[in-house]
XYZ file of C-alpha atoms in Angstrom:
700
model
C 17.996 -47.275 -57.661
C 14.247 -46.703 -57.414
C 11.731 -47.856 -59.998
C 11.030 -44.234 -60.870
C 14.719 -43.595 -61.543
C 14.909 -46.645 -63.835
C 11.784 -45.483 -65.671
C 13.143 -41.990 -66.330
C 16.600 -43.349 -67.211
C 15.000 -45.515 -69.911
C 13.163 -42.442 -71.206
C 16.411 -40.466 -71.299
C 18.211 -43.171 -73.297
C 15.343 -43.499 -75.780
C 15.043 -39.746 -76.438
C 18.816 -39.300 -76.499
C 19.037 -41.926 -79.257
C 16.197 -40.235 -81.155
C 17.962 -36.883 -80.745
C 21.182 -38.242 -82.242
C 19.303 -39.593 -85.276
C 17.482 -36.297 -85.781
C 20.626 -34.168 -85.540
C 22.577 -36.379 -87.957
C 19.809 -36.281 -90.575
C 18.619 -32.671 -90.181
C 18.940 -30.394 -93.251
C 17.989 -27.003 -91.835
C 14.168 -26.994 -91.751
C 12.498 -24.837 -89.081
C 10.041 -27.627 -88.286
C 12.883 -30.070 -87.987
C 14.685 -27.638 -85.682
C 11.708 -27.507 -83.304
C 11.429 -31.307 -83.320
C 15.126 -31.599 -82.446
C 14.715 -29.019 -79.671
C 11.643 -30.781 -78.258
C 13.291 -34.217 -78.325
C 16.499 -32.911 -76.752
C 14.654 -31.069 -73.992
C 12.540 -34.164 -73.287
C 15.748 -36.190 -72.876
C 17.054 -33.587 -70.396
C 13.671 -33.602 -68.618
C 13.874 -37.399 -68.187
C 17.440 -37.138 -66.899
C 16.547 -34.444 -64.309
C 13.459 -36.283 -63.037
C 15.363 -39.574 -62.874
C 18.130 -37.909 -60.900
C 15.530 -36.345 -58.609
C 13.810 -39.719 -58.055
C 17.071 -41.211 -56.808
C 18.826 -38.352 -55.027
C 16.199 -35.595 -54.362
C 18.653 -32.734 -54.948
C 16.491 -30.265 -56.929
C 13.948 -27.869 -55.548
C 10.238 -28.155 -56.362
C 10.347 -24.859 -58.288
C 13.141 -26.196 -60.532
C 11.213 -29.432 -61.241
C 8.039 -27.487 -62.131
C 10.100 -25.190 -64.369
C 11.433 -28.257 -66.212
C 7.852 -29.513 -66.607
C 6.732 -26.227 -68.117
C 9.739 -26.044 -70.470
C 9.068 -29.526 -71.842
C 5.356 -28.797 -72.319
C 6.006 -25.441 -73.991
C 8.514 -26.762 -76.516
C 6.109 -29.497 -77.695
C 3.309 -26.922 -77.957
C 5.640 -24.701 -79.963
C 6.435 -27.605 -82.306
C 2.706 -28.155 -82.858
C 2.300 -24.449 -83.545
C 5.046 -24.654 -86.149
C 3.278 -27.597 -87.836
C 0.025 -25.606 -87.893
C 1.797 -22.660 -89.489
C 1.191 -22.616 -93.301
C 4.101 -20.183 -93.890
C 6.972 -22.005 -92.264
C 9.506 -22.255 -95.030
C 12.703 -24.079 -95.658
C 14.840 -21.143 -94.456
C 13.216 -20.745 -91.071
C 10.659 -18.048 -91.879
C 8.451 -18.360 -88.818
C 5.932 -15.541 -89.096
C 3.027 -17.915 -89.347
C 4.517 -20.174 -86.675
C 4.806 -17.387 -84.116
C 1.211 -16.429 -84.862
C 0.165 -20.003 -84.215
C 1.646 -20.094 -80.665
C 1.513 -16.446 -79.648
C -1.216 -17.095 -77.128
C 0.520 -20.176 -75.665
C 3.772 -18.401 -74.825
C 2.271 -15.769 -72.504
C 0.224 -18.438 -70.709
C 3.320 -20.540 -70.038
C 5.308 -17.473 -69.005
C 2.553 -16.458 -66.570
C 2.475 -19.918 -65.047
C 6.270 -19.970 -64.793
C 6.162 -16.664 -62.954
C 3.554 -18.067 -60.579
C 5.785 -21.133 -59.877
C 8.629 -18.941 -58.646
C 6.375 -16.503 -56.745
C 4.105 -19.191 -55.288
C 5.712 -19.430 -51.771
C 5.590 -15.665 -51.308
C 2.041 -15.258 -52.669
C 0.574 -18.148 -50.701
C 2.221 -16.855 -47.528
C 1.153 -13.233 -48.084
C -2.313 -13.843 -49.587
C -3.408 -17.359 -48.483
C -7.051 -16.620 -49.059
C -6.403 -15.884 -52.768
C -3.455 -18.027 -53.960
C -3.535 -21.789 -53.451
C -1.418 -24.747 -54.771
C -4.388 -25.933 -56.805
C -3.904 -23.036 -59.229
C -0.614 -24.511 -60.406
C -2.258 -27.882 -61.129
C -5.068 -26.132 -63.009
C -2.431 -24.446 -65.179
C -0.866 -27.792 -66.104
C -4.308 -29.235 -66.874
C -5.014 -26.250 -69.112
C -1.751 -26.686 -71.031
C -2.519 -30.390 -71.554
C -5.939 -29.467 -72.915
C -4.341 -26.906 -75.234
C -2.005 -29.612 -76.524
C -4.920 -31.975 -77.225
C -6.807 -29.205 -79.049
C -3.769 -28.382 -81.209
C -3.358 -32.055 -82.127
C -7.025 -32.293 -83.089
C -6.733 -29.138 -85.222
C -3.563 -30.376 -86.895
C -5.109 -33.729 -87.792
C -8.383 -32.158 -88.956
C -6.657 -29.564 -91.178
C -4.389 -32.110 -92.857
C -5.501 -33.452 -96.226
C -7.097 -36.878 -95.963
C -4.590 -38.501 -98.314
C -1.682 -37.165 -96.194
C -2.973 -38.109 -92.746
C -1.063 -41.396 -92.852
C 2.109 -39.293 -92.527
C 1.113 -37.658 -89.251
C -1.045 -40.230 -87.503
C 1.824 -41.632 -85.412
C 2.852 -38.132 -84.351
C -0.730 -37.433 -83.277
C -0.841 -40.741 -81.384
C 2.445 -39.989 -79.594
C 1.763 -36.378 -78.556
C -1.907 -37.134 -77.899
C -0.853 -39.895 -75.506
C 1.649 -37.562 -73.798
C -0.846 -34.714 -73.233
C -3.651 -37.110 -72.296
C -1.379 -38.725 -69.691
C -0.493 -35.279 -68.275
C -4.169 -34.338 -68.173
C -5.000 -37.482 -66.215
C -1.994 -37.065 -63.882
C -2.800 -33.474 -62.911
C -6.561 -34.042 -62.806
C -5.972 -36.868 -60.323
C -3.654 -34.607 -58.309
C -6.244 -31.807 -58.279
C -8.981 -34.213 -57.197
C -7.039 -35.864 -54.348
C -4.810 -32.878 -53.488
C -1.623 -34.837 -54.078
C 0.376 -36.190 -57.039
C 0.075 -39.960 -57.463
C 3.592 -41.369 -57.008
C 3.044 -44.338 -59.336
C 1.678 -42.168 -62.130
C 4.608 -39.800 -61.714
C 7.200 -42.602 -61.750
C 5.739 -44.303 -64.837
C 6.086 -41.218 -67.071
C 9.640 -42.104 -68.106
C 8.642 -45.578 -69.294
C 5.661 -44.060 -71.126
C 8.088 -41.674 -72.877
C 10.029 -44.696 -74.172
C 6.890 -45.869 -75.974
C 6.583 -42.535 -77.760
C 10.031 -42.447 -79.405
C 9.370 -45.064 -82.178
C 6.196 -43.213 -83.179
C 8.032 -39.890 -83.348
C 10.854 -41.442 -85.376
C 8.424 -42.961 -87.901
C 6.649 -39.602 -88.216
C 9.937 -37.816 -88.889
C 10.798 -40.355 -91.607
C 7.368 -39.967 -93.224
C 7.459 -36.162 -93.475
C 10.149 -35.000 -95.910
C 9.030 -31.361 -95.489
C 10.570 -31.497 -92.002
C 13.845 -32.355 -93.844
C 14.740 -34.911 -91.220
C 15.528 -37.920 -93.386
C 15.570 -40.834 -91.009
C 16.428 -44.174 -92.563
C 15.831 -47.471 -90.817
C 16.533 -50.695 -92.648
C 13.338 -52.586 -93.448
C 15.151 -55.806 -92.674
C 16.070 -54.507 -89.212
C 12.482 -53.404 -88.577
C 11.062 -56.683 -89.908
C 13.351 -58.892 -87.816
C 13.008 -56.653 -84.740
C 9.219 -56.760 -84.904
C 9.339 -60.519 -85.479
C 11.676 -61.014 -82.516
C 9.582 -58.754 -80.310
C 6.375 -60.511 -81.337
C 7.921 -63.937 -80.753
C 9.131 -62.836 -77.317
C 5.714 -61.505 -76.334
C 4.084 -64.690 -77.629
C 6.464 -66.923 -75.638
C 5.955 -64.835 -72.507
C 2.191 -65.146 -72.877
C 2.413 -68.886 -73.490
C 4.717 -69.351 -70.489
C 2.233 -67.502 -68.290
C -0.637 -69.594 -69.619
C 1.392 -72.766 -69.072
C 2.084 -71.774 -65.469
C -1.615 -71.353 -64.723
C -2.445 -74.608 -66.504
C -0.014 -76.430 -64.241
C -1.134 -74.546 -61.135
C -4.834 -75.200 -61.637
C -4.609 -78.499 -63.507
C -4.388 -80.767 -60.528
C -2.763 -84.133 -61.145
C -3.031 -83.574 -64.893
C -1.427 -80.147 -64.660
C 2.178 -81.129 -65.422
C 1.263 -83.233 -68.455
C -1.166 -80.601 -69.736
C 1.504 -77.921 -69.355
C 4.016 -79.930 -71.417
C 1.480 -80.631 -74.173
C 0.391 -76.974 -74.208
C 3.950 -75.633 -74.449
C 4.914 -78.082 -77.222
C 1.822 -77.037 -79.171
C 2.659 -73.380 -78.579
C 6.200 -73.847 -79.918
C 4.892 -75.702 -82.982
C 2.404 -72.913 -83.670
C 5.176 -70.313 -83.357
C 7.377 -72.258 -85.794
C 4.508 -72.514 -88.282
C 3.885 -68.769 -88.039
C 7.564 -67.858 -88.411
C 7.986 -70.055 -91.501
C 4.669 -69.109 -93.102
C 5.196 -67.235 -96.369
C 1.739 -65.708 -96.104
C 2.405 -64.458 -92.570
C 5.719 -62.905 -93.633
C 3.979 -61.242 -96.570
C 1.328 -59.778 -94.241
C 4.055 -58.486 -91.948
C 6.089 -56.866 -94.747
C 3.039 -55.136 -96.218
C 1.898 -53.956 -92.774
C 5.301 -52.459 -91.984
C 5.550 -50.807 -95.406
C 2.102 -49.257 -95.077
C 2.494 -47.996 -91.524
C 6.172 -47.301 -90.876
C 7.720 -46.100 -94.148
C 7.213 -43.353 -96.708
C 7.512 -45.721 -99.643
C 6.214 -49.195 -100.295
C 9.669 -50.459 -101.292
C 13.228 -50.229 -100.113
C 14.391 -49.568 -103.664
C 18.044 -50.348 -103.054
C 17.233 -53.751 -101.582
C 14.543 -54.485 -104.166
C 16.793 -53.597 -107.088
C 19.602 -55.767 -105.766
C 17.144 -58.615 -105.175
C 15.786 -58.445 -108.721
C 19.269 -58.305 -110.269
C 20.478 -61.217 -108.149
C 17.399 -63.284 -109.022
C 17.665 -62.631 -112.760
C 21.376 -63.369 -112.869
C 21.334 -66.418 -110.564
C 22.219 -69.132 -113.065
C 23.323 -71.464 -110.265
C 19.760 -71.921 -109.037
C 19.016 -74.282 -111.937
C 15.886 -72.350 -112.878
C 15.561 -71.115 -116.461
C 15.595 -67.353 -116.919
C 11.879 -67.257 -117.757
C 10.977 -68.723 -114.354
C 13.394 -66.369 -112.601
C 11.602 -63.431 -114.249
C 8.273 -64.656 -112.844
C 9.839 -65.014 -109.386
C 11.569 -61.614 -109.451
C 8.490 -59.627 -110.452
C 6.082 -61.785 -108.452
C 7.952 -61.215 -105.192
C 7.596 -57.455 -105.676
C 3.822 -57.776 -105.239
C 3.740 -60.965 -103.112
C 2.395 -63.048 -106.013
C 3.238 -66.747 -105.533
C 2.938 -67.901 -109.162
C 2.651 -66.746 -112.754
C 2.889 -67.509 -116.467
C 5.111 -65.930 -119.120
C 4.295 -65.632 -122.820
C 6.837 -64.404 -125.390
C 6.139 -63.012 -128.857
C 7.050 -65.249 -131.785
C 8.117 -64.077 -135.225
C 4.589 -64.667 -136.563
C 3.208 -62.081 -134.110
C 1.413 -64.330 -131.625
C 2.554 -65.050 -128.068
C 3.468 -68.565 -126.941
C 3.757 -69.776 -123.385
C 7.426 -69.933 -122.477
C 7.315 -70.768 -118.767
C 5.186 -70.995 -115.643
C 6.161 -70.941 -111.982
C 4.398 -72.059 -108.842
C 0.914 -73.444 -109.292
C -0.998 -70.920 -111.415
C -3.420 -73.550 -112.810
C -3.297 -71.689 -116.131
C -2.425 -73.487 -119.359
C -2.780 -71.196 -122.377
C -0.250 -72.266 -125.031
C -0.893 -69.356 -127.356
C -2.296 -65.802 -127.299
C -3.257 -64.109 -130.549
C -1.295 -60.933 -131.207
C -4.513 -59.163 -132.202
C -6.221 -59.892 -128.873
C -7.866 -56.732 -127.428
C -5.920 -57.028 -124.155
C -2.636 -57.260 -126.067
C -3.579 -54.268 -128.235
C -4.548 -52.255 -125.147
C -1.195 -52.918 -123.470
C 0.698 -52.082 -126.644
C -1.156 -48.796 -127.045
C -1.233 -47.564 -123.455
C 1.802 -49.357 -121.909
C -0.591 -50.031 -119.029
C -0.515 -52.900 -116.547
C -3.924 -54.586 -116.575
C -5.285 -55.190 -113.085
C -8.126 -57.646 -113.649
C -9.807 -56.700 -110.360
C -9.552 -52.980 -111.123
C -10.980 -53.664 -114.586
C -14.251 -54.592 -112.860
C -14.295 -51.843 -110.208
C -12.957 -49.047 -112.462
C -13.909 -49.927 -116.058
C -13.438 -46.300 -117.150
C -9.679 -46.680 -116.669
C -9.576 -49.396 -119.358
C -11.555 -47.705 -122.140
C -14.270 -50.360 -122.277
C -11.852 -53.319 -122.254
C -13.333 -56.457 -120.725
C -11.715 -59.494 -119.156
C -9.993 -61.563 -121.889
C -11.908 -64.679 -122.924
C -8.798 -66.808 -122.590
C -8.701 -65.978 -118.854
C -12.300 -66.893 -118.112
C -11.173 -70.230 -116.656
C -8.412 -68.607 -114.582
C -10.135 -67.082 -111.521
C -6.803 -66.599 -109.749
C -5.396 -64.337 -112.496
C -4.602 -60.857 -111.133
C -2.140 -58.801 -113.195
C -1.139 -58.748 -116.853
C 2.257 -57.067 -116.980
C 3.481 -56.052 -120.461
C 7.189 -56.614 -121.070
C 8.397 -53.848 -123.356
C 11.761 -53.892 -125.075
C 13.411 -51.059 -126.989
C 11.271 -48.841 -129.238
C 8.136 -49.734 -127.231
C 8.046 -53.247 -128.682
C 5.857 -55.633 -126.698
C 8.265 -58.515 -126.226
C 6.184 -60.610 -123.859
C 3.339 -60.710 -121.350
C 3.594 -61.810 -117.723
C 0.526 -62.949 -115.808
C 0.722 -62.881 -111.993
C -1.787 -64.605 -109.741
C -3.460 -63.203 -106.643
C -1.007 -62.075 -103.918
C -0.622 -63.752 -100.550
C -1.835 -60.581 -98.824
C -3.660 -57.405 -99.804
C -1.470 -55.006 -101.781
C -2.092 -51.253 -101.940
C -2.420 -50.792 -105.715
C -1.120 -47.298 -106.465
C 1.232 -45.433 -108.778
C 4.307 -46.462 -106.805
C 3.599 -50.169 -107.305
C 2.702 -49.639 -110.975
C 5.850 -47.652 -111.752
C 8.035 -50.121 -109.892
C 6.604 -53.052 -111.879
C 7.081 -51.153 -115.154
C 10.702 -50.388 -114.350
C 11.448 -53.907 -113.121
C 9.794 -55.415 -116.215
C 12.084 -53.332 -118.455
C 15.099 -54.795 -116.684
C 13.691 -58.333 -116.860
C 12.921 -58.158 -120.583
C 16.441 -56.902 -121.313
C 17.791 -60.102 -119.736
C 15.297 -62.188 -121.711
C 16.068 -60.481 -125.033
C 19.794 -60.893 -124.445
C 19.396 -64.605 -123.720
C 17.157 -65.104 -126.772
C 19.719 -63.329 -128.929
C 22.401 -65.617 -127.516
C 20.299 -68.680 -128.298
C 19.682 -67.479 -131.849
C 23.398 -66.882 -132.323
C 24.240 -70.326 -130.963
C 21.688 -71.940 -133.297
C 23.097 -69.992 -136.247
C 26.569 -71.243 -135.409
C 25.257 -74.791 -135.161
C 23.633 -74.484 -138.571
C 26.875 -73.094 -139.920
C 28.708 -76.103 -138.582
C 26.057 -78.363 -140.033
C 26.512 -76.733 -143.428
C 30.210 -77.467 -143.221
C 29.324 -81.059 -142.404
C 27.165 -81.146 -145.528
C 30.251 -80.503 -147.633
C 31.747 -83.779 -146.408
C 28.459 -85.577 -147.080
C 28.401 -84.233 -150.629
C 31.949 -85.492 -151.067
C 30.837 -88.978 -149.998
C 27.864 -88.829 -152.337
C 30.170 -87.911 -155.207
C 32.264 -90.986 -154.500
C 29.167 -93.166 -154.383
C 27.953 -91.727 -157.689
C 31.320 -92.449 -159.222
C 31.182 -96.069 -158.062
C 27.653 -96.611 -159.382
C 28.498 -94.895 -162.669
C 31.380 -97.311 -163.141
C 29.056 -100.269 -162.521
C 26.586 -98.943 -165.101
C 29.290 -98.448 -167.726
C 30.645 -101.976 -167.282
C 27.286 -103.687 -167.024
C 26.742 -103.836 -170.813
C 29.982 -105.733 -171.369
C 30.058 -107.969 -168.267
C 26.417 -108.590 -167.456
C 26.797 -112.302 -168.295
C 29.767 -112.653 -165.956
C 28.535 -114.085 -162.609
C 31.492 -112.690 -160.674
C 30.883 -109.209 -162.046
C 27.208 -109.398 -161.181
C 27.987 -110.534 -157.657
C 30.478 -107.709 -157.199
C 28.062 -105.197 -158.720
C 25.317 -106.252 -156.329
C 27.655 -105.867 -153.352
C 28.664 -102.398 -154.590
C 25.073 -101.320 -155.086
C 24.088 -102.745 -151.701
C 26.898 -100.845 -150.024
C 25.959 -97.634 -151.823
C 22.283 -98.007 -150.973
C 23.065 -98.593 -147.300
C 25.352 -95.607 -147.115
C 22.950 -93.319 -148.982
C 20.083 -94.453 -146.795
C 22.024 -93.467 -143.707
C 22.868 -90.107 -145.215
C 19.303 -89.565 -146.408
C 17.852 -90.309 -142.996
C 19.842 -87.381 -141.653
C 19.447 -84.927 -144.522
C 16.040 -85.551 -146.120
C 14.437 -82.527 -144.408
C 17.119 -80.055 -145.472
C 16.231 -79.788 -149.158
C 15.563 -76.244 -150.382
C 12.595 -76.480 -152.785
C 10.839 -73.112 -152.587
C 8.282 -73.677 -155.389
C 4.710 -73.709 -154.116
C 1.546 -75.094 -155.648
C -2.008 -76.005 -154.685
C -1.952 -79.465 -153.109
C -4.808 -81.833 -152.369
C -3.967 -82.955 -148.837
C -5.815 -86.273 -148.954
C -3.605 -87.578 -151.761
C -0.473 -86.271 -150.089
C -1.326 -87.872 -146.758
C -2.010 -91.225 -148.449
C 1.328 -91.009 -150.244
C 3.259 -90.251 -147.049
C 1.485 -92.988 -145.092
C 2.236 -95.499 -147.850
C 5.896 -94.497 -147.773
C 6.075 -95.062 -144.000
C 4.637 -98.608 -144.120
C 8.218 -99.794 -144.451
C 8.598 -99.487 -140.668
C 6.591 -101.157 -137.925
C 4.096 -100.237 -136.706
C 2.666 -99.327 -140.081
C 0.597 -96.139 -139.779
C -3.134 -96.461 -140.342
C -5.410 -93.984 -142.029
C -8.297 -92.700 -139.967
C -10.764 -90.015 -140.944
C -9.992 -88.266 -144.263
C -12.099 -85.227 -145.136
C -11.845 -84.265 -148.824
C -11.167 -82.338 -150.864
C -8.868 -80.118 -148.744
C -6.530 -77.881 -150.712
C -3.508 -76.007 -149.312
C -0.788 -73.957 -150.932
C 2.728 -75.178 -150.150
C 5.850 -76.847 -151.487
C 4.851 -80.463 -151.937
C 8.233 -81.999 -151.077
C 8.783 -79.913 -147.958
C 5.256 -80.456 -146.667
C 5.517 -84.194 -147.297
C 8.858 -84.262 -145.463
C 7.379 -82.388 -142.483
C 4.458 -84.839 -142.199
C 6.650 -87.870 -142.791
C 9.088 -86.861 -140.082
C 6.350 -86.571 -137.446
C 4.932 -89.974 -138.482
C 8.426 -91.442 -138.280
C 8.850 -90.038 -134.754
C 5.468 -91.462 -133.781
C 6.514 -94.905 -135.038
C 9.732 -94.725 -133.030
C 7.812 -93.679 -129.918
C 5.096 -96.354 -130.291
C 7.496 -99.226 -130.896
C 6.890 -102.305 -133.036
C 3.847 -103.406 -131.025
C 2.191 -100.004 -130.805
C -0.041 -98.120 -133.222
C -0.002 -94.858 -135.179
C -3.118 -93.264 -136.694
C -3.187 -90.408 -139.199
C -6.342 -88.318 -139.663
C -7.301 -85.373 -141.856
C -10.190 -83.022 -141.130
C -11.384 -79.508 -141.860
C -11.806 -76.739 -139.268
C -14.790 -74.349 -139.466
C -12.501 -71.332 -139.884
C -10.945 -72.742 -143.058
C -7.863 -74.520 -141.722
C -6.955 -78.069 -142.608
C -5.855 -80.224 -139.686
C -3.609 -83.274 -139.999
C -3.461 -85.326 -136.800
C -0.779 -87.909 -136.055
C -1.549 -89.896 -132.908
C 0.419 -92.705 -131.261
C 0.293 -94.725 -128.055
C 3.987 -94.324 -127.255
C 5.702 -93.323 -124.020
C 4.539 -89.685 -124.290
C 6.226 -86.461 -123.160
C 5.817 -84.092 -120.209
C 5.124 -80.353 -120.551
C 8.674 -79.379 -119.668
C 10.133 -81.571 -122.440
C 7.668 -80.187 -124.993
C 8.412 -76.599 -123.996
C 12.186 -76.793 -123.689
C 13.498 -79.680 -125.841
C 11.070 -81.031 -128.441
C 11.524 -78.204 -130.940
C 15.032 -77.212 -129.914
C 17.470 -77.630 -132.846
C 20.214 -80.261 -132.468
C 18.673 -81.670 -129.289
C 17.809 -85.339 -129.833
C 16.910 -88.332 -127.673
C 17.941 -90.825 -130.366
C 21.648 -90.720 -129.682
C 23.904 -90.842 -132.723
C 21.078 -91.924 -135.044
C 19.268 -88.566 -134.838
C 20.296 -84.973 -135.444
C 17.472 -83.196 -133.570
C 16.396 -80.849 -136.376
C 13.415 -82.692 -137.868
C 10.736 -81.513 -135.427
C 12.167 -77.999 -135.467
C 12.236 -77.869 -139.276
C 8.672 -79.283 -139.493
C 7.279 -76.674 -137.122
C 9.139 -73.783 -138.747
C 7.921 -74.736 -142.212
C 4.289 -75.028 -141.059
C 4.638 -71.632 -139.401
C 6.026 -70.179 -142.622
C 2.722 -71.221 -144.237
C 0.818 -69.272 -141.582
C -0.112 -72.384 -139.629
C 1.011 -74.065 -136.445
C 2.220 -77.450 -135.231
C 0.839 -78.197 -131.758
C 1.425 -81.111 -129.401
C -0.694 -82.741 -126.709
C 1.021 -85.404 -124.705
C 1.311 -86.919 -121.253
C 3.899 -89.392 -120.001
C 2.668 -92.950 -120.570
C -0.408 -91.880 -122.555
C 0.956 -91.270 -126.032
C 1.102 -88.086 -128.104
C -1.077 -86.170 -130.556
C 0.622 -83.900 -133.124
C -1.723 -81.527 -134.995
C -0.773 -79.643 -138.170
C -2.946 -76.534 -138.612
C -2.509 -75.382 -142.222
C -4.470 -72.528 -143.852
C -6.764 -73.858 -146.577
C -7.195 -72.465 -150.103
C -10.755 -71.354 -150.835
C -10.265 -70.864 -154.572
C -7.640 -73.228 -156.093
C -5.612 -72.024 -159.051
C -6.821 -72.762 -162.579
C -4.207 -75.440 -163.278
C -5.139 -77.371 -160.171
C -6.776 -80.697 -160.924
C -8.796 -82.179 -158.140
C -7.603 -85.624 -157.294
C -9.986 -88.357 -156.198
C -9.280 -89.470 -152.682
C -10.615 -92.825 -151.681
C -11.851 -93.092 -148.155
C -9.576 -95.126 -145.996
């Protein structure tokens, strides 16, 4: 089999495969019909020329007729594309007008092909073989002109749909123009150029297939899996790279002299390492996916695959990642963002940082619910693109970059997470993508839809947590009934001692027994009190001078080493709260600090005023400290304790919730091995009530 036959056979197989895809996915469009006809006739053309290359059974007139038929059908397809009136039901009035002058020219040339032997024999001075070549050159020029007109008359924003078609047909007509111009110049057809046409046709089929998939008005809905395209392109690129490296290695060895063999080995090992690095590079894969989406597909996403990926990521509890991190991953992968931060709305209206993923280098524990960026997202349901905010400020109604993101240069998108009834449930920040992303309505709508799904998972999990906590509190309330029963027994024992004390107080045995009973009762009540002291109700509020209260709590905690020390005490600072509950909240944090610092450590308590009117109580220790993950996931989680059976894990939670009920906040700064700093932010009272008596607070 000759090389020409192999070339045309490859072209036949490629166009036959394209023809099968087009026929299966065709829905009756006239333009699609002409594309199917052109592809099918090109496959037949390749088959005939391949057969001719190997067996030479067809006459020259038949071969030239096949050439003209293939050229005409592609010109007719271009005429149909240029027709503005070609409808879905095959109305071709405009299409026939577009090619009416091409048909007679092809028919005239076809007539000349069949009459050529007679005319050249009868009138040799007039008719020559060169006329036939001139006709083919003219048809190739007509094809190039039609392609130029089609591209020029297509709207600029739609040219991405047709550019591969223009490349493919432009290459075909340009090749024909060169082939026949060379034949006219040298008075013979170049055999190599003729034989290579089949292989050139193979290169055109992917471009035609992509064009058919990009143009839904042709109603030829070709679908090619993005995964297949991605892996095929990767495999093809890797193969070309290895072939190039093998060639380079051969020349290195050939021209390297005595060092050639060693240099070749080192070069090939380095080439393989570079290929492995490229194949496993997340940034390179991101570039490849975006390039393929931009240039080979109608849409930026394969929505079926993307939706399945997001659902699988959100529901993958076996990964060990918390749901909040899985949300960042799921939405970040949609726009090639490697990291992000998630804030969730609290009951007080502000947003607290719930999770971060990757390395965003952004630590913003809290966002005020009245922040302009938050208000803008709530009002417009708009995703804030921080780069677009600078280049297109009119799209954001004068909104500027949030102050709390000034130290986050890698911040890119603020995605609002809306739950039912347009409630802003949370905010997701995504950092800059690995590769450039075409920011358009498709990406925006996809992120909005995916965020709705993600927040439904998050709201469901939060509801489950709240239900579990409620059940735990219910169980704890049942436990309280048993505690009250024990207290009743203790009261009965002590009451009996009191009643008998008047009669037997001079009896040494009675006194000894009474002391043992009281000691037992005190020990048991102390153990009960250590677990229940923060659960008292006490809803009465009053104006409280914090300096006196802090001194009282510190004095009460001197019973345990290390005894807390008083630092700075600003006075007078007045707050409005329930004295017992506030004292319990402060005392519990001091107690925790003493436990963390150990007997040989230190605990310092300070009180100061903030410029905006808040009072701040700081409790600092030099204990073992806590990492960010522990603070975020365990410190304030009810019934989660590190003290074993001696703790119940509700003290820190109850302290924070009570401070929040006052409109304040309990924040923590800590690092492993460097101690902890708890800060109570409590709103101050500017004008104390009339019955409030200012207490003198001595400086510590």
